[in-house]
């Protein structure tokens, strides 16, 4: 059985030249990450190559259809991770620099089962935000996506006297 030396990372519209054969003005290319001998990704975003589907199929020993399907699946997975990262940032970034009590209120309000486990909310908020920002900063299949709270719509959060979020309103763009 043949061991693949590449991992399919997704479909890319930003790179229109095949790194294998040099063909230009391609509609899309397939992002391929090199793998180590153990089968782990061996490199960073700078090590990714962008091949046309024919060259990618040859490099992987697959059919063009299988390459296209794998690239589409990888891109859908990336899009799902990006959506999760954006949701995480929209939830926790507004309280990132708030007092510990407010961070805990928001974190435990969304994760009530974590309260009794000894998980520190402020550390978890920082970890979740760091992971989300790293996900959006990945340039494997295109430019980095917005990852700062300033890049998103602004909201006002009002807490009620019982320490629950009472109201969340989007701030108009002109304010």
PDB file of C-alpha atoms in Angstrom:
ATOM      1  CA  UNK A   1       0.000   0.000   0.000  1.00  0.00           C
ATOM      2  CA  UNK A   2       1.266   3.417  -0.960  1.00  0.00           C
ATOM      3  CA  UNK A   3       1.794   5.970   1.829  1.00  0.00           C
ATOM      4  CA  UNK A   4       0.723   9.494   0.916  1.00  0.00           C
ATOM      5  CA  UNK A   5       3.335  12.154   1.445  1.00  0.00           C
ATOM      6  CA  UNK A   6       0.827  14.992   1.299  1.00  0.00           C
ATOM      7  CA  UNK A   7      -2.228  16.035   3.292  1.00  0.00           C
ATOM      8  CA  UNK A   8      -5.015  17.757   1.372  1.00  0.00           C
ATOM      9  CA  UNK A   9      -5.779  21.047   3.181  1.00  0.00           C
ATOM     10  CA  UNK A  10      -8.467  22.496   0.928  1.00  0.00           C
ATOM     11  CA  UNK A  11      -9.362  24.327  -2.254  1.00  0.00           C
ATOM     12  CA  UNK A  12      -7.798  27.713  -2.882  1.00  0.00           C
ATOM     13  CA  UNK A  13      -9.018  30.451  -5.198  1.00  0.00           C
ATOM     14  CA  UNK A  14      -6.289  32.964  -4.271  1.00  0.00           C
ATOM     15  CA  UNK A  15      -3.432  31.003  -5.861  1.00  0.00           C
ATOM     16  CA  UNK A  16      -4.002  30.502  -9.580  1.00  0.00           C
ATOM     17  CA  UNK A  17      -0.648  29.001 -10.579  1.00  0.00           C
ATOM     18  CA  UNK A  18       0.301  25.341 -10.147  1.00  0.00           C
ATOM     19  CA  UNK A  19       3.517  24.954  -8.114  1.00  0.00           C
ATOM     20  CA  UNK A  20       4.164  21.624  -9.852  1.00  0.00           C
ATOM     21  CA  UNK A  21       3.898  22.368 -13.571  1.00  0.00           C
ATOM     22  CA  UNK A  22       3.702  26.173 -13.575  1.00  0.00           C
ATOM     23  CA  UNK A  23       0.365  26.346 -15.353  1.00  0.00           C
ATOM     24  CA  UNK A  24      -1.266  29.757 -14.803  1.00  0.00           C
ATOM     25  CA  UNK A  25      -4.769  31.213 -14.541  1.00  0.00           C
ATOM     26  CA  UNK A  26      -6.268  28.126 -12.927  1.00  0.00           C
ATOM     27  CA  UNK A  27      -9.766  28.512 -11.510  1.00  0.00           C
ATOM     28  CA  UNK A  28      -8.663  26.813  -8.297  1.00  0.00           C
ATOM     29  CA  UNK A  29      -5.752  24.960  -6.809  1.00  0.00           C
ATOM     30  CA  UNK A  30      -5.477  22.302  -4.125  1.00  0.00           C
ATOM     31  CA  UNK A  31      -3.440  23.141  -1.016  1.00  0.00           C
ATOM     32  CA  UNK A  32      -1.155  20.249  -0.063  1.00  0.00           C
ATOM     33  CA  UNK A  33       0.801  20.064   3.207  1.00  0.00           C
ATOM     34  CA  UNK A  34       3.900  17.808   3.269  1.00  0.00           C
ATOM     35  CA  UNK A  35       3.784  14.858   5.668  1.00  0.00           C
ATOM     36  CA  UNK A  36       6.613  13.367   7.703  1.00  0.00           C
ATOM     37  CA  UNK A  37       7.506   9.685   7.438  1.00  0.00           C
ATOM     38  CA  UNK A  38       5.182   9.042  10.417  1.00  0.00           C
ATOM     39  CA  UNK A  39       2.285  10.649   8.549  1.00  0.00           C
ATOM     40  CA  UNK A  40       2.177  13.884  10.581  1.00  0.00           C
ATOM     41  CA  UNK A  41       2.016  17.315   9.005  1.00  0.00           C
ATOM     42  CA  UNK A  42       5.601  18.385   8.511  1.00  0.00           C
ATOM     43  CA  UNK A  43       5.716  22.118   8.068  1.00  0.00           C
ATOM     44  CA  UNK A  44       3.956  25.423   8.344  1.00  0.00           C
ATOM     45  CA  UNK A  45       1.770  27.465   6.028  1.00  0.00           C
ATOM     46  CA  UNK A  46       4.916  28.507   4.138  1.00  0.00           C
ATOM     47  CA  UNK A  47       5.592  24.850   3.253  1.00  0.00           C
ATOM     48  CA  UNK A  48       2.195  24.298   1.629  1.00  0.00           C
ATOM     49  CA  UNK A  49       2.227  23.816  -2.124  1.00  0.00           C
ATOM     50  CA  UNK A  50      -0.629  24.670  -4.453  1.00  0.00           C
ATOM     51  CA  UNK A  51      -1.216  22.212  -7.284  1.00  0.00           C
ATOM     52  CA  UNK A  52      -3.869  22.069  -9.941  1.00  0.00           C
ATOM     53  CA  UNK A  53      -6.200  19.106  -9.563  1.00  0.00           C
ATOM     54  CA  UNK A  54      -4.384  17.076 -12.242  1.00  0.00           C
ATOM     55  CA  UNK A  55      -0.961  17.565 -10.663  1.00  0.00           C
ATOM     56  CA  UNK A  56      -2.401  16.927  -7.185  1.00  0.00           C
ATOM     57  CA  UNK A  57      -3.964  13.690  -8.418  1.00  0.00           C
ATOM     58  CA  UNK A  58      -0.614  12.590  -9.858  1.00  0.00           C
ATOM     59  CA  UNK A  59       1.271  13.531  -6.662  1.00  0.00           C
ATOM     60  CA  UNK A  60      -1.204  11.649  -4.461  1.00  0.00           C
ATOM     61  CA  UNK A  61      -1.776   8.718  -6.803  1.00  0.00           C
ATOM     62  CA  UNK A  62      -5.514   9.419  -6.798  1.00  0.00           C
ATOM     63  CA  UNK A  63      -8.100  10.273  -9.436  1.00  0.00           C
ATOM     64  CA  UNK A  64      -8.972  13.918 -10.070  1.00  0.00           C
ATOM     65  CA  UNK A  65     -12.461  13.284  -8.685  1.00  0.00           C
ATOM     66  CA  UNK A  66     -11.110  11.889  -5.430  1.00  0.00           C
ATOM     67  CA  UNK A  67      -8.739  14.864  -5.088  1.00  0.00           C
ATOM     68  CA  UNK A  68     -11.596  17.315  -5.699  1.00  0.00           C
ATOM     69  CA  UNK A  69     -13.817  15.512  -3.160  1.00  0.00           C
ATOM     70  CA  UNK A  70     -11.045  15.411  -0.533  1.00  0.00           C
ATOM     71  CA  UNK A  71     -10.230  19.085  -1.099  1.00  0.00           C
ATOM     72  CA  UNK A  72     -13.902  20.054  -0.808  1.00  0.00           C
ATOM     73  CA  UNK A  73     -14.253  18.037   2.410  1.00  0.00           C
ATOM     74  CA  UNK A  74     -11.095  19.622   3.858  1.00  0.00           C
ATOM     75  CA  UNK A  75     -12.379  23.090   2.934  1.00  0.00           C
ATOM     76  CA  UNK A  76     -15.773  22.386   4.524  1.00  0.00           C
ATOM     77  CA  UNK A  77     -13.984  21.254   7.697  1.00  0.00           C
ATOM     78  CA  UNK A  78     -11.924  24.439   7.717  1.00  0.00           C
ATOM     79  CA  UNK A  79     -15.027  26.577   7.191  1.00  0.00           C
ATOM     80  CA  UNK A  80     -16.684  24.828  10.138  1.00  0.00           C
ATOM     81  CA  UNK A  81     -13.635  25.450  12.360  1.00  0.00           C
ATOM     82  CA  UNK A  82     -13.620  29.109  11.249  1.00  0.00           C
ATOM     83  CA  UNK A  83     -17.301  29.480  12.158  1.00  0.00           C
ATOM     84  CA  UNK A  84     -16.666  27.971  15.593  1.00  0.00           C
ATOM     85  CA  UNK A  85     -13.689  30.296  16.096  1.00  0.00           C
ATOM     86  CA  UNK A  86     -15.770  33.359  15.145  1.00  0.00           C
ATOM     87  CA  UNK A  87     -18.517  32.322  17.575  1.00  0.00           C
ATOM     88  CA  UNK A  88     -15.952  31.837  20.326  1.00  0.00           C
ATOM     89  CA  UNK A  89     -14.490  35.275  19.716  1.00  0.00           C
ATOM     90  CA  UNK A  90     -17.913  36.919  19.605  1.00  0.00           C
ATOM     91  CA  UNK A  91     -18.818  35.318  22.957  1.00  0.00           C
ATOM     92  CA  UNK A  92     -15.632  35.686  24.972  1.00  0.00           C
ATOM     93  CA  UNK A  93     -13.696  38.622  23.465  1.00  0.00           C
ATOM     94  CA  UNK A  94     -16.076  41.252  24.911  1.00  0.00           C
ATOM     95  CA  UNK A  95     -15.164  40.065  28.427  1.00  0.00           C
ATOM     96  CA  UNK A  96     -11.506  39.236  27.739  1.00  0.00           C
ATOM     97  CA  UNK A  97     -10.222  42.151  29.816  1.00  0.00           C
ATOM     98  CA  UNK A  98     -13.189  42.327  32.187  1.00  0.00           C
ATOM     99  CA  UNK A  99     -12.799  41.495  35.871  1.00  0.00           C
ATOM    100  CA  UNK A 100     -12.395  37.799  36.686  1.00  0.00           C
ATOM    101  CA  UNK A 101     -15.916  37.631  38.103  1.00  0.00           C
ATOM    102  CA  UNK A 102     -17.433  38.803  34.821  1.00  0.00           C
ATOM    103  CA  UNK A 103     -15.341  36.377  32.771  1.00  0.00           C
ATOM    104  CA  UNK A 104     -16.421  33.575  35.104  1.00  0.00           C
ATOM    105  CA  UNK A 105     -20.059  34.630  34.834  1.00  0.00           C
ATOM    106  CA  UNK A 106     -19.969  34.462  31.045  1.00  0.00           C
ATOM    107  CA  UNK A 107     -17.939  31.237  30.886  1.00  0.00           C
ATOM    108  CA  UNK A 108     -19.909  29.324  33.510  1.00  0.00           C
ATOM    109  CA  UNK A 109     -23.158  30.711  32.127  1.00  0.00           C
ATOM    110  CA  UNK A 110     -22.359  28.978  28.836  1.00  0.00           C
ATOM    111  CA  UNK A 111     -20.701  25.934  30.451  1.00  0.00           C
ATOM    112  CA  UNK A 112     -22.545  25.278  33.729  1.00  0.00           C
ATOM    113  CA  UNK A 113     -21.159  21.758  34.058  1.00  0.00           C
ATOM    114  CA  UNK A 114     -17.618  23.119  34.313  1.00  0.00           C
ATOM    115  CA  UNK A 115     -18.236  25.070  37.523  1.00  0.00           C
ATOM    116  CA  UNK A 116     -17.752  22.125  39.901  1.00  0.00           C
ATOM    117  CA  UNK A 117     -14.807  20.579  38.027  1.00  0.00           C
ATOM    118  CA  UNK A 118     -12.156  23.043  39.142  1.00  0.00           C
ATOM    119  CA  UNK A 119     -11.776  24.605  35.698  1.00  0.00           C
ATOM    120  CA  UNK A 120     -10.699  28.231  36.041  1.00  0.00           C
ATOM    121  CA  UNK A 121     -12.917  30.348  33.848  1.00  0.00           C
ATOM    122  CA  UNK A 122     -10.378  33.113  33.209  1.00  0.00           C
ATOM    123  CA  UNK A 123      -7.781  30.577  32.012  1.00  0.00           C
ATOM    124  CA  UNK A 124     -10.346  28.810  29.838  1.00  0.00           C
ATOM    125  CA  UNK A 125     -11.492  32.092  28.266  1.00  0.00           C
ATOM    126  CA  UNK A 126      -7.870  32.953  27.450  1.00  0.00           C
ATOM    127  CA  UNK A 127      -7.237  29.453  26.035  1.00  0.00           C
ATOM    128  CA  UNK A 128     -10.394  29.449  23.920  1.00  0.00           C
ATOM    129  CA  UNK A 129      -9.632  32.896  22.510  1.00  0.00           C
ATOM    130  CA  UNK A 130      -6.028  31.919  21.721  1.00  0.00           C
ATOM    131  CA  UNK A 131      -7.188  28.780  19.887  1.00  0.00           C
ATOM    132  CA  UNK A 132      -9.843  30.705  17.973  1.00  0.00           C
ATOM    133  CA  UNK A 133      -7.383  33.395  16.907  1.00  0.00           C
ATOM    134  CA  UNK A 134      -4.834  30.775  15.830  1.00  0.00           C
ATOM    135  CA  UNK A 135      -7.490  29.044  13.735  1.00  0.00           C
ATOM    136  CA  UNK A 136      -8.379  32.279  11.963  1.00  0.00           C
ATOM    137  CA  UNK A 137      -4.714  33.258  11.520  1.00  0.00           C
ATOM    138  CA  UNK A 138      -3.926  30.041   9.607  1.00  0.00           C
ATOM    139  CA  UNK A 139      -2.938  31.019   6.072  1.00  0.00           C
ATOM    140  CA  UNK A 140      -2.768  27.507   4.611  1.00  0.00           C
ATOM    141  CA  UNK A 141      -5.668  27.991   2.211  1.00  0.00           C
ATOM    142  CA  UNK A 142      -5.837  31.751   1.957  1.00  0.00           C
ATOM    143  CA  UNK A 143      -5.248  35.001   3.770  1.00  0.00           C
ATOM    144  CA  UNK A 144      -5.842  35.262   7.529  1.00  0.00           C
ATOM    145  CA  UNK A 145      -9.428  35.948   8.506  1.00  0.00           C
ATOM    146  CA  UNK A 146     -10.565  38.600  10.997  1.00  0.00           C
ATOM    147  CA  UNK A 147      -9.598  37.461  14.505  1.00  0.00           C
ATOM    148  CA  UNK A 148      -9.815  40.542  16.711  1.00  0.00           C
ATOM    149  CA  UNK A 149     -12.949  41.810  18.411  1.00  0.00           C
ATOM    150  CA  UNK A 150     -12.450  45.075  16.499  1.00  0.00           C
ATOM    151  CA  UNK A 151     -12.942  43.147  13.261  1.00  0.00           C
ATOM    152  CA  UNK A 152     -16.458  42.106  14.235  1.00  0.00           C
ATOM    153  CA  UNK A 153     -19.660  43.998  14.897  1.00  0.00           C
ATOM    154  CA  UNK A 154     -19.718  45.838  18.209  1.00  0.00           C
ATOM    155  CA  UNK A 155     -22.193  44.855  20.921  1.00  0.00           C
ATOM    156  CA  UNK A 156     -23.256  46.239  24.276  1.00  0.00           C
ATOM    157  CA  UNK A 157     -23.769  43.693  27.066  1.00  0.00           C
ATOM    158  CA  UNK A 158     -25.839  44.659  30.095  1.00  0.00           C
ATOM    159  CA  UNK A 159     -25.786  42.422  33.164  1.00  0.00           C
ATOM    160  CA  UNK A 160     -28.845  42.158  35.427  1.00  0.00           C
ATOM    161  CA  UNK A 161     -28.649  42.397  39.216  1.00  0.00           C
ATOM    162  CA  UNK A 162     -28.819  38.580  39.461  1.00  0.00           C
ATOM    163  CA  UNK A 163     -25.520  38.395  37.524  1.00  0.00           C
ATOM    164  CA  UNK A 164     -27.046  37.147  34.312  1.00  0.00           C
ATOM    165  CA  UNK A 165     -26.769  38.775  30.945  1.00  0.00           C
ATOM    166  CA  UNK A 166     -29.848  40.961  30.727  1.00  0.00           C
ATOM    167  CA  UNK A 167     -29.465  42.451  27.276  1.00  0.00           C
ATOM    168  CA  UNK A 168     -27.150  42.227  24.282  1.00  0.00           C
ATOM    169  CA  UNK A 169     -27.539  44.819  21.540  1.00  0.00           C
ATOM    170  CA  UNK A 170     -25.542  45.462  18.420  1.00  0.00           C
ATOM    171  CA  UNK A 171     -24.079  48.959  18.257  1.00  0.00           C
ATOM    172  CA  UNK A 172     -24.873  50.727  14.961  1.00  0.00           C
ATOM    173  CA  UNK A 173     -21.865  51.209  12.678  1.00  0.00           C
ATOM    174  CA  UNK A 174     -22.035  55.032  12.888  1.00  0.00           C
ATOM    175  CA  UNK A 175     -21.717  55.135  16.702  1.00  0.00           C
TER     176      UNK A 175
END
